[in-house]
Amino acid sequence: MARVVVGNGGNGVEEVRNKQVIFRDYVSGFPKESDMQVSTGTLKLKLPEGSNGILVKNLYLSCDPYMRLRMTRIEGPNVFTSFTPASPLTGLGVAKVLDSGHPNFKKGDLIWGTTGWEEYSVITGLEGFFKIQHTDVPLSYYTGILGMPGLTAYVGFYEVCSPKKGEYVFISAASGAVGQLVGQFAKLMGCHVVGSAGSKEKVDLLKNKFGFDEAFNYKEETDLDAALKRYFPEGIDIYFENVGGKMLDAVLLNMRALGRIALCGMVSQYTRDQPEGVQNLMCLIYKRIHMEGFVVFDHYNIYPKFLDIVLPYIREKKIVYVEDIAEGLESAPAALKFEPKISNFGRTISRSFAIDSESGEMEMIKKDVYSFGIVLLELLTGKKQSQMTNFPNGLDGTLVQRNNHISSTSCGMYDVIDKSLVAKGYDGEIFQFLKIACNCVQPCPDQRPTMLEVCETLRAIRERYGLTVKDDYELLRQPEIAAAITTEPEIIEVKSQ
């Protein structure tokens, strides 16, 4: 997408159009698309003199269940506050610093924290913002497994529930962004794990992708108490609560003595005028159950410890993570309007928005490199970019994330490369080309090589494998590649009156 310049504000400071998702007014019941609107304003790409805030370009925004709660009128003491009508929505996101008046942040830093649902934001309250130091994983992970949902799962399971090997763990809304991680943490501890979900597809996901021991579709159970007794004949040691209502009541009957319950969310109650009552609270007393509510923002101090534990799990592929990334702020109202279900904690899987296609960058810095990478991927896979969806082991995510994953193993490469290119004596060269392509389409432009570095890498491959200069020349003469490596970033300038 082209960057749109609307003038210089009359003082030499560049102004850009800034697309925003505006919250119209407080919501009763389930949100509708009409409760929000996408509008476009303008913003100066320079902080006011003396500001101690930061100006950021938002790259990914996370769509989370608690946001629907904030669309209602919240009164009295509460950890959450209502959204402000006629103002942009706010939520967790990944951003790049464009200008800074704060000593802890500098231009070019990648960060995650609470930002506006807009293309650019000026942020003055910087508590709860974290610099992104590890860019060998997709940036979108910082709206999910390495962001608030991941830390929520970690805090609720390890800090609140104090798990032990061999214990019996039940997770409601288990296919959600938090639930899928709690289940995998529990399996790594050596626990027996069962999850509930709302469809056969989600149940299959829990058992076959996330490694749960068992899972069931709550919609097919007329008696939740009987269902839990079937899956936990000896009772439940740990319950990770995401939904509330009838499920919590049934769980209380099936908890073991000295069991622990982490109250993470109660999504089935968020839009009810009158919350459902819980009938079996006496179980807390005679079973000596510890039930604790928690909010992840109170535990941001352990984020470094969390990263030290979870990053190796990701790199060693001990944890898998499923994302659903929509493109563009225009997708936001539709995502927030759907009815929360007891099965999915408001989102089937981790859901976020890339502000722009693939990279999240409006400017498309190093667009020549990115375009070359796409062309090279298409040549090596035999597929157009839009067709690159069939990948091994049910791998999900964007084109960039899938290809970064498969490029790490030769087995993954064999599965994705066009079969007509394989086993002809050039597999080594082809694998090297695929790695170059994956580097060229990194989600953050700063992580991409320059075109000169690409050429130097190609030259090194030529020398290593004994290719000729003629081979290089013929490759670069291909129309698609020649166009890709000469494309300049497009800037559309709209003069202000």
mmCIF file of C-alpha atoms in Angstrom, residues 27-280:
data_model
loop_
_atom_site.group_PDB
_atom_site.id
_atom_site.type_symbol
_atom_site.label_atom_id
_atom_site.label_comp_id
_atom_site.label_asym_id
_atom_site.label_seq_id
_atom_site.Cartn_x
_atom_site.Cartn_y
_atom_site.Cartn_z
ATOM 1 C CA VAL A 27 -23.221 -0.822 23.731
ATOM 2 C CA SER A 28 -25.998 -2.868 25.301
ATOM 3 C CA GLY A 29 -25.881 -6.568 24.484
ATOM 4 C CA PHE A 30 -23.767 -7.773 21.605
ATOM 5 C CA PRO A 31 -21.798 -5.179 19.635
ATOM 6 C CA LYS A 32 -22.785 -4.454 16.042
ATOM 7 C CA GLU A 33 -20.637 -3.172 13.216
ATOM 8 C CA SER A 34 -22.635 0.055 13.332
ATOM 9 C CA ASP A 35 -21.337 0.662 16.878
ATOM 10 C CA MET A 36 -17.985 1.492 15.277
ATOM 11 C CA GLN A 37 -16.921 3.408 12.226
ATOM 12 C CA VAL A 38 -13.699 3.643 10.246
ATOM 13 C CA SER A 39 -12.721 7.248 9.602
ATOM 14 C CA THR A 40 -9.627 9.067 8.374
ATOM 15 C CA GLY A 41 -7.961 12.067 9.962
ATOM 16 C CA THR A 42 -4.509 13.599 9.654
ATOM 17 C CA LEU A 43 -1.507 13.462 11.938
ATOM 18 C CA LYS A 44 1.873 15.220 12.048
ATOM 19 C CA LEU A 45 4.848 12.868 11.932
ATOM 20 C CA LYS A 46 6.627 14.853 14.633
ATOM 21 C CA LEU A 47 5.989 15.149 18.360
ATOM 22 C CA PRO A 48 5.383 18.611 19.839
ATOM 23 C CA GLU A 49 8.467 20.267 21.288
ATOM 24 C CA GLY A 50 9.039 19.152 24.888
ATOM 25 C CA SER A 51 6.823 16.058 24.683
ATOM 26 C CA ASN A 52 7.921 13.050 26.736
ATOM 27 C CA GLY A 53 5.717 10.666 24.763
ATOM 28 C CA ILE A 54 6.288 8.660 21.608
ATOM 29 C CA LEU A 55 4.856 8.669 18.087
ATOM 30 C CA VAL A 56 4.378 5.178 16.672
ATOM 31 C CA LYS A 57 3.317 3.414 13.497
ATOM 32 C CA ASN A 58 1.018 0.568 14.538
ATOM 33 C CA LEU A 59 1.864 -2.736 12.866
ATOM 34 C CA TYR A 60 -0.427 -5.324 14.512
ATOM 35 C CA LEU A 61 -3.495 -4.859 16.720
ATOM 36 C CA SER A 62 -5.023 -7.579 18.880
ATOM 37 C CA CYS A 63 -8.755 -8.277 19.074
ATOM 38 C CA ASP A 64 -9.461 -9.478 22.628
ATOM 39 C CA PRO A 65 -12.639 -10.471 24.510
ATOM 40 C CA TYR A 66 -12.223 -7.858 27.257
ATOM 41 C CA MET A 67 -12.673 -5.165 24.605
ATOM 42 C CA ARG A 68 -16.383 -5.976 24.366
ATOM 43 C CA LEU A 69 -16.674 -5.433 28.106
ATOM 44 C CA ARG A 70 -15.087 -1.988 27.682
ATOM 45 C CA MET A 71 -17.745 -1.104 25.096
ATOM 46 C CA THR A 72 -20.334 -1.059 27.904
ATOM 47 C CA ARG A 73 -20.770 1.710 30.472
ATOM 48 C CA ILE A 74 -18.580 0.588 33.389
ATOM 49 C CA GLU A 75 -19.395 2.239 36.709
ATOM 50 C CA GLY A 76 -17.709 1.995 40.090
ATOM 51 C CA PRO A 77 -14.244 0.635 40.929
ATOM 52 C CA ASN A 78 -12.988 -1.642 38.165
ATOM 53 C CA VAL A 79 -9.659 -2.626 36.653
ATOM 54 C CA PHE A 80 -11.148 -1.791 33.246
ATOM 55 C CA THR A 81 -12.540 1.545 32.110
ATOM 56 C CA SER A 82 -15.065 2.116 29.352
ATOM 57 C CA PHE A 83 -13.969 3.210 25.911
ATOM 58 C CA THR A 84 -14.545 6.904 25.273
ATOM 59 C CA PRO A 85 -17.373 7.532 22.777
ATOM 60 C CA ALA A 86 -16.361 9.366 19.585
ATOM 61 C CA SER A 87 -12.717 8.346 20.141
ATOM 62 C CA PRO A 88 -10.561 5.556 18.695
ATOM 63 C CA LEU A 89 -10.731 2.143 20.315
ATOM 64 C CA THR A 90 -7.613 1.088 22.198
ATOM 65 C CA GLY A 91 -6.074 -2.332 22.641
ATOM 66 C CA LEU A 92 -2.850 -4.259 22.712
ATOM 67 C CA GLY A 93 -0.653 -4.000 19.667
ATOM 68 C CA VAL A 94 2.806 -4.042 18.144
ATOM 69 C CA ALA A 95 4.220 -0.739 16.908
ATOM 70 C CA LYS A 96 7.368 0.928 15.619
ATOM 71 C CA VAL A 97 8.613 4.175 17.177
ATOM 72 C CA LEU A 98 8.835 7.020 14.636
ATOM 73 C CA ASP A 99 9.661 9.835 17.061
ATOM 74 C CA SER A 100 10.391 9.886 20.780
ATOM 75 C CA GLY A 101 10.698 12.389 23.587
ATOM 76 C CA HIS A 102 11.077 9.635 26.195
ATOM 77 C CA PRO A 103 14.524 8.535 27.414
ATOM 78 C CA ASN A 104 13.616 4.830 27.380
ATOM 79 C CA PHE A 105 12.497 4.695 23.745
ATOM 80 C CA LYS A 106 14.211 5.784 20.557
ATOM 81 C CA LYS A 107 13.269 6.045 16.903
ATOM 82 C CA GLY A 108 13.214 2.617 15.285
ATOM 83 C CA ASP A 109 12.372 0.664 18.450
ATOM 84 C CA LEU A 110 9.777 -2.088 18.094
ATOM 85 C CA ILE A 111 7.418 -2.183 21.076
ATOM 86 C CA TRP A 112 4.197 -3.768 22.293
ATOM 87 C CA GLY A 113 1.590 -2.393 24.666
ATOM 88 C CA THR A 114 -1.758 -0.584 24.655
ATOM 89 C CA THR A 115 -2.147 1.606 21.588
ATOM 90 C CA GLY A 116 -4.925 3.109 19.493
ATOM 91 C CA TRP A 117 -6.854 1.260 16.825
ATOM 92 C CA GLU A 118 -5.398 3.503 14.163
ATOM 93 C CA GLU A 119 -2.464 3.598 11.784
ATOM 94 C CA TYR A 120 -0.436 6.082 13.843
ATOM 95 C CA SER A 121 -0.675 6.896 17.558
ATOM 96 C CA VAL A 122 0.814 9.442 19.932
ATOM 97 C CA ILE A 123 1.297 7.736 23.302
ATOM 98 C CA THR A 124 2.056 9.664 26.486
ATOM 99 C CA GLY A 125 1.390 7.055 29.188
ATOM 100 C CA LEU A 126 4.144 4.497 28.638
ATOM 101 C CA GLU A 127 3.629 2.236 31.646
ATOM 102 C CA GLY A 128 3.135 -1.335 30.469
ATOM 103 C CA PHE A 129 5.081 -0.948 27.214
ATOM 104 C CA PHE A 130 7.826 -3.411 26.379
ATOM 105 C CA LYS A 131 10.634 -3.202 23.858
ATOM 106 C CA ILE A 132 10.755 -6.137 21.467
ATOM 107 C CA GLN A 133 14.277 -7.519 21.708
ATOM 108 C CA HIS A 134 13.705 -10.862 19.988
ATOM 109 C CA THR A 135 12.830 -10.546 16.293
ATOM 110 C CA ASP A 136 13.646 -14.114 15.254
ATOM 111 C CA VAL A 137 9.946 -14.886 15.798
ATOM 112 C CA PRO A 138 6.993 -13.257 13.973
ATOM 113 C CA LEU A 139 6.161 -9.787 15.283
ATOM 114 C CA SER A 140 2.500 -10.811 15.468
ATOM 115 C CA TYR A 141 3.444 -13.210 18.292
ATOM 116 C CA TYR A 142 3.704 -10.161 20.553
ATOM 117 C CA THR A 143 -0.074 -9.755 20.274
ATOM 118 C CA GLY A 144 -0.466 -13.419 21.254
ATOM 119 C CA ILE A 145 1.882 -16.032 22.643
ATOM 120 C CA LEU A 146 4.591 -13.490 23.580
ATOM 121 C CA GLY A 147 2.147 -10.755 24.569
ATOM 122 C CA MET A 148 -0.819 -10.409 26.876
ATOM 123 C CA PRO A 149 -2.519 -13.769 26.060
ATOM 124 C CA GLY A 150 0.711 -15.703 26.565
ATOM 125 C CA LEU A 151 1.534 -13.976 29.837
ATOM 126 C CA THR A 152 -2.075 -14.499 30.976
ATOM 127 C CA ALA A 153 -1.776 -18.239 30.381
ATOM 128 C CA TYR A 154 1.576 -18.344 32.172
ATOM 129 C CA VAL A 155 0.448 -16.354 35.219
ATOM 130 C CA GLY A 156 -2.839 -18.184 35.630
ATOM 131 C CA PHE A 157 -1.347 -21.645 35.307
ATOM 132 C CA TYR A 158 2.032 -21.355 37.013
ATOM 133 C CA GLU A 159 1.598 -18.486 39.475
ATOM 134 C CA VAL A 160 -2.036 -18.989 40.531
ATOM 135 C CA CYS A 161 -2.459 -22.758 40.198
ATOM 136 C CA SER A 162 1.026 -23.996 41.259
ATOM 137 C CA PRO A 163 0.777 -27.177 39.158
ATOM 138 C CA LYS A 164 2.425 -30.496 39.941
ATOM 139 C CA LYS A 165 3.348 -33.342 37.631
ATOM 140 C CA GLY A 166 0.540 -35.853 37.160
ATOM 141 C CA GLU A 167 -2.309 -33.542 38.152
ATOM 142 C CA TYR A 168 -5.633 -33.414 36.297
ATOM 143 C CA VAL A 169 -6.237 -30.135 34.461
ATOM 144 C CA PHE A 170 -9.431 -28.870 32.831
ATOM 145 C CA ILE A 171 -9.567 -25.780 30.589
ATOM 146 C CA SER A 172 -12.752 -24.195 29.297
ATOM 147 C CA ALA A 173 -12.629 -22.226 26.043
ATOM 148 C CA ALA A 174 -9.533 -24.289 25.390
ATOM 149 C CA SER A 175 -9.103 -23.433 21.711
ATOM 150 C CA GLY A 176 -8.751 -19.712 22.437
ATOM 151 C CA ALA A 177 -5.560 -17.690 22.471
ATOM 152 C CA VAL A 178 -5.093 -18.284 26.211
ATOM 153 C CA GLY A 179 -6.551 -21.776 26.511
ATOM 154 C CA GLN A 180 -4.390 -23.358 23.821
ATOM 155 C CA LEU A 181 -1.269 -22.221 25.700
ATOM 156 C CA VAL A 182 -2.468 -23.279 29.153
ATOM 157 C CA GLY A 183 -3.041 -26.779 27.801
ATOM 158 C CA GLN A 184 0.431 -26.982 26.315
ATOM 159 C CA PHE A 185 2.060 -25.623 29.483
ATOM 160 C CA ALA A 186 0.205 -28.310 31.430
ATOM 161 C CA LYS A 187 1.364 -31.068 29.080
ATOM 162 C CA LEU A 188 4.967 -29.873 29.443
ATOM 163 C CA MET A 189 4.483 -30.252 33.223
ATOM 164 C CA GLY A 190 3.360 -33.852 32.760
ATOM 165 C CA CYS A 191 -0.296 -33.204 33.621
ATOM 166 C CA HIS A 192 -3.385 -34.921 32.215
ATOM 167 C CA VAL A 193 -5.213 -32.244 30.193
ATOM 168 C CA VAL A 194 -8.817 -32.026 28.975
ATOM 169 C CA GLY A 195 -10.375 -29.044 27.214
ATOM 170 C CA SER A 196 -13.855 -28.000 26.139
ATOM 171 C CA ALA A 197 -14.699 -26.361 22.827
ATOM 172 C CA GLY A 198 -17.758 -25.654 20.700
ATOM 173 C CA SER A 199 -17.253 -27.671 17.516
ATOM 174 C CA LYS A 200 -15.767 -30.901 16.209
ATOM 175 C CA GLU A 201 -13.085 -28.899 14.388
ATOM 176 C CA LYS A 202 -11.976 -27.225 17.603
ATOM 177 C CA VAL A 203 -11.984 -30.508 19.490
ATOM 178 C CA ASP A 204 -9.777 -32.018 16.780
ATOM 179 C CA LEU A 205 -7.479 -28.999 17.020
ATOM 180 C CA LEU A 206 -7.067 -29.470 20.758
ATOM 181 C CA LYS A 207 -6.226 -33.153 20.507
ATOM 182 C CA ASN A 208 -4.274 -33.309 17.259
ATOM 183 C CA LYS A 209 -2.394 -29.995 17.179
ATOM 184 C CA PHE A 210 -2.121 -28.834 20.782
ATOM 185 C CA GLY A 211 -1.614 -32.287 22.295
ATOM 186 C CA PHE A 212 -4.511 -32.366 24.791
ATOM 187 C CA ASP A 213 -5.227 -35.831 26.185
ATOM 188 C CA GLU A 214 -8.965 -35.385 25.660
ATOM 189 C CA ALA A 215 -11.413 -32.727 24.536
ATOM 190 C CA PHE A 216 -15.172 -32.508 24.181
ATOM 191 C CA ASN A 217 -17.793 -30.371 22.477
ATOM 192 C CA TYR A 218 -19.853 -28.798 25.236
ATOM 193 C CA LYS A 219 -22.753 -28.260 22.808
ATOM 194 C CA GLU A 220 -23.206 -32.018 22.547
ATOM 195 C CA GLU A 221 -23.421 -32.447 26.327
ATOM 196 C CA THR A 222 -26.843 -32.102 27.916
ATOM 197 C CA ASP A 223 -25.370 -32.628 31.390
ATOM 198 C CA LEU A 224 -22.041 -30.874 32.003
ATOM 199 C CA ASP A 225 -21.646 -32.503 35.420
ATOM 200 C CA ALA A 226 -21.942 -35.970 33.867
ATOM 201 C CA ALA A 227 -19.540 -35.027 31.075
ATOM 202 C CA LEU A 228 -16.884 -33.900 33.549
ATOM 203 C CA LYS A 229 -17.314 -37.079 35.590
ATOM 204 C CA ARG A 230 -16.757 -39.063 32.402
ATOM 205 C CA TYR A 231 -13.494 -37.289 31.592
ATOM 206 C CA PHE A 232 -12.350 -36.868 35.208
ATOM 207 C CA PRO A 233 -13.531 -39.948 37.131
ATOM 208 C CA GLU A 234 -11.046 -39.098 39.922
ATOM 209 C CA GLY A 235 -11.833 -35.380 39.900
ATOM 210 C CA ILE A 236 -10.124 -32.166 38.753
ATOM 211 C CA ASP A 237 -7.024 -30.698 40.419
ATOM 212 C CA ILE A 238 -6.767 -27.503 38.356
ATOM 213 C CA TYR A 239 -9.461 -25.605 36.485
ATOM 214 C CA PHE A 240 -8.568 -22.675 34.231
ATOM 215 C CA GLU A 241 -11.789 -20.674 34.063
ATOM 216 C CA ASN A 242 -12.593 -18.645 30.975
ATOM 217 C CA VAL A 243 -16.383 -18.769 30.661
ATOM 218 C CA GLY A 244 -18.288 -18.776 33.981
ATOM 219 C CA GLY A 245 -21.957 -19.658 34.382
ATOM 220 C CA LYS A 246 -23.112 -23.267 34.159
ATOM 221 C CA MET A 247 -19.643 -24.579 33.367
ATOM 222 C CA LEU A 248 -18.190 -23.181 36.602
ATOM 223 C CA ASP A 249 -21.074 -24.647 38.586
ATOM 224 C CA ALA A 250 -20.452 -28.109 37.103
ATOM 225 C CA VAL A 251 -16.702 -27.872 37.676
ATOM 226 C CA LEU A 252 -17.139 -27.069 41.381
ATOM 227 C CA LEU A 253 -18.950 -30.389 41.842
ATOM 228 C CA ASN A 254 -16.029 -32.233 40.247
ATOM 229 C CA MET A 255 -13.059 -30.528 41.914
ATOM 230 C CA ARG A 256 -10.781 -32.602 44.124
ATOM 231 C CA ALA A 257 -9.879 -31.589 47.655
ATOM 232 C CA LEU A 258 -7.265 -28.799 47.712
ATOM 233 C CA GLY A 259 -7.920 -28.064 44.052
ATOM 234 C CA ARG A 260 -7.078 -24.709 42.463
ATOM 235 C CA ILE A 261 -9.176 -22.552 40.155
ATOM 236 C CA ALA A 262 -7.713 -19.631 38.186
ATOM 237 C CA LEU A 263 -10.441 -17.132 37.294
ATOM 238 C CA CYS A 264 -9.197 -15.644 34.029
ATOM 239 C CA GLY A 265 -12.463 -14.613 32.377
ATOM 240 C CA MET A 266 -16.204 -15.254 32.247
ATOM 241 C CA VAL A 267 -17.038 -14.470 28.671
ATOM 242 C CA SER A 268 -20.494 -16.029 28.855
ATOM 243 C CA GLN A 269 -21.441 -13.224 31.269
ATOM 244 C CA TYR A 270 -19.978 -10.186 29.499
ATOM 245 C CA THR A 271 -23.123 -9.094 27.695
ATOM 246 C CA ARG A 272 -25.824 -10.387 30.048
ATOM 247 C CA ASP A 273 -28.071 -7.849 31.733
ATOM 248 C CA GLN A 274 -28.230 -10.121 34.786
ATOM 249 C CA PRO A 275 -25.233 -12.422 35.429
ATOM 250 C CA GLU A 276 -25.985 -16.081 36.089
ATOM 251 C CA GLY A 277 -25.737 -17.139 39.709
ATOM 252 C CA VAL A 278 -23.399 -19.928 40.829
ATOM 253 C CA GLN A 279 -25.086 -22.529 43.035
ATOM 254 C CA ASN A 280 -22.252 -24.755 44.243
#
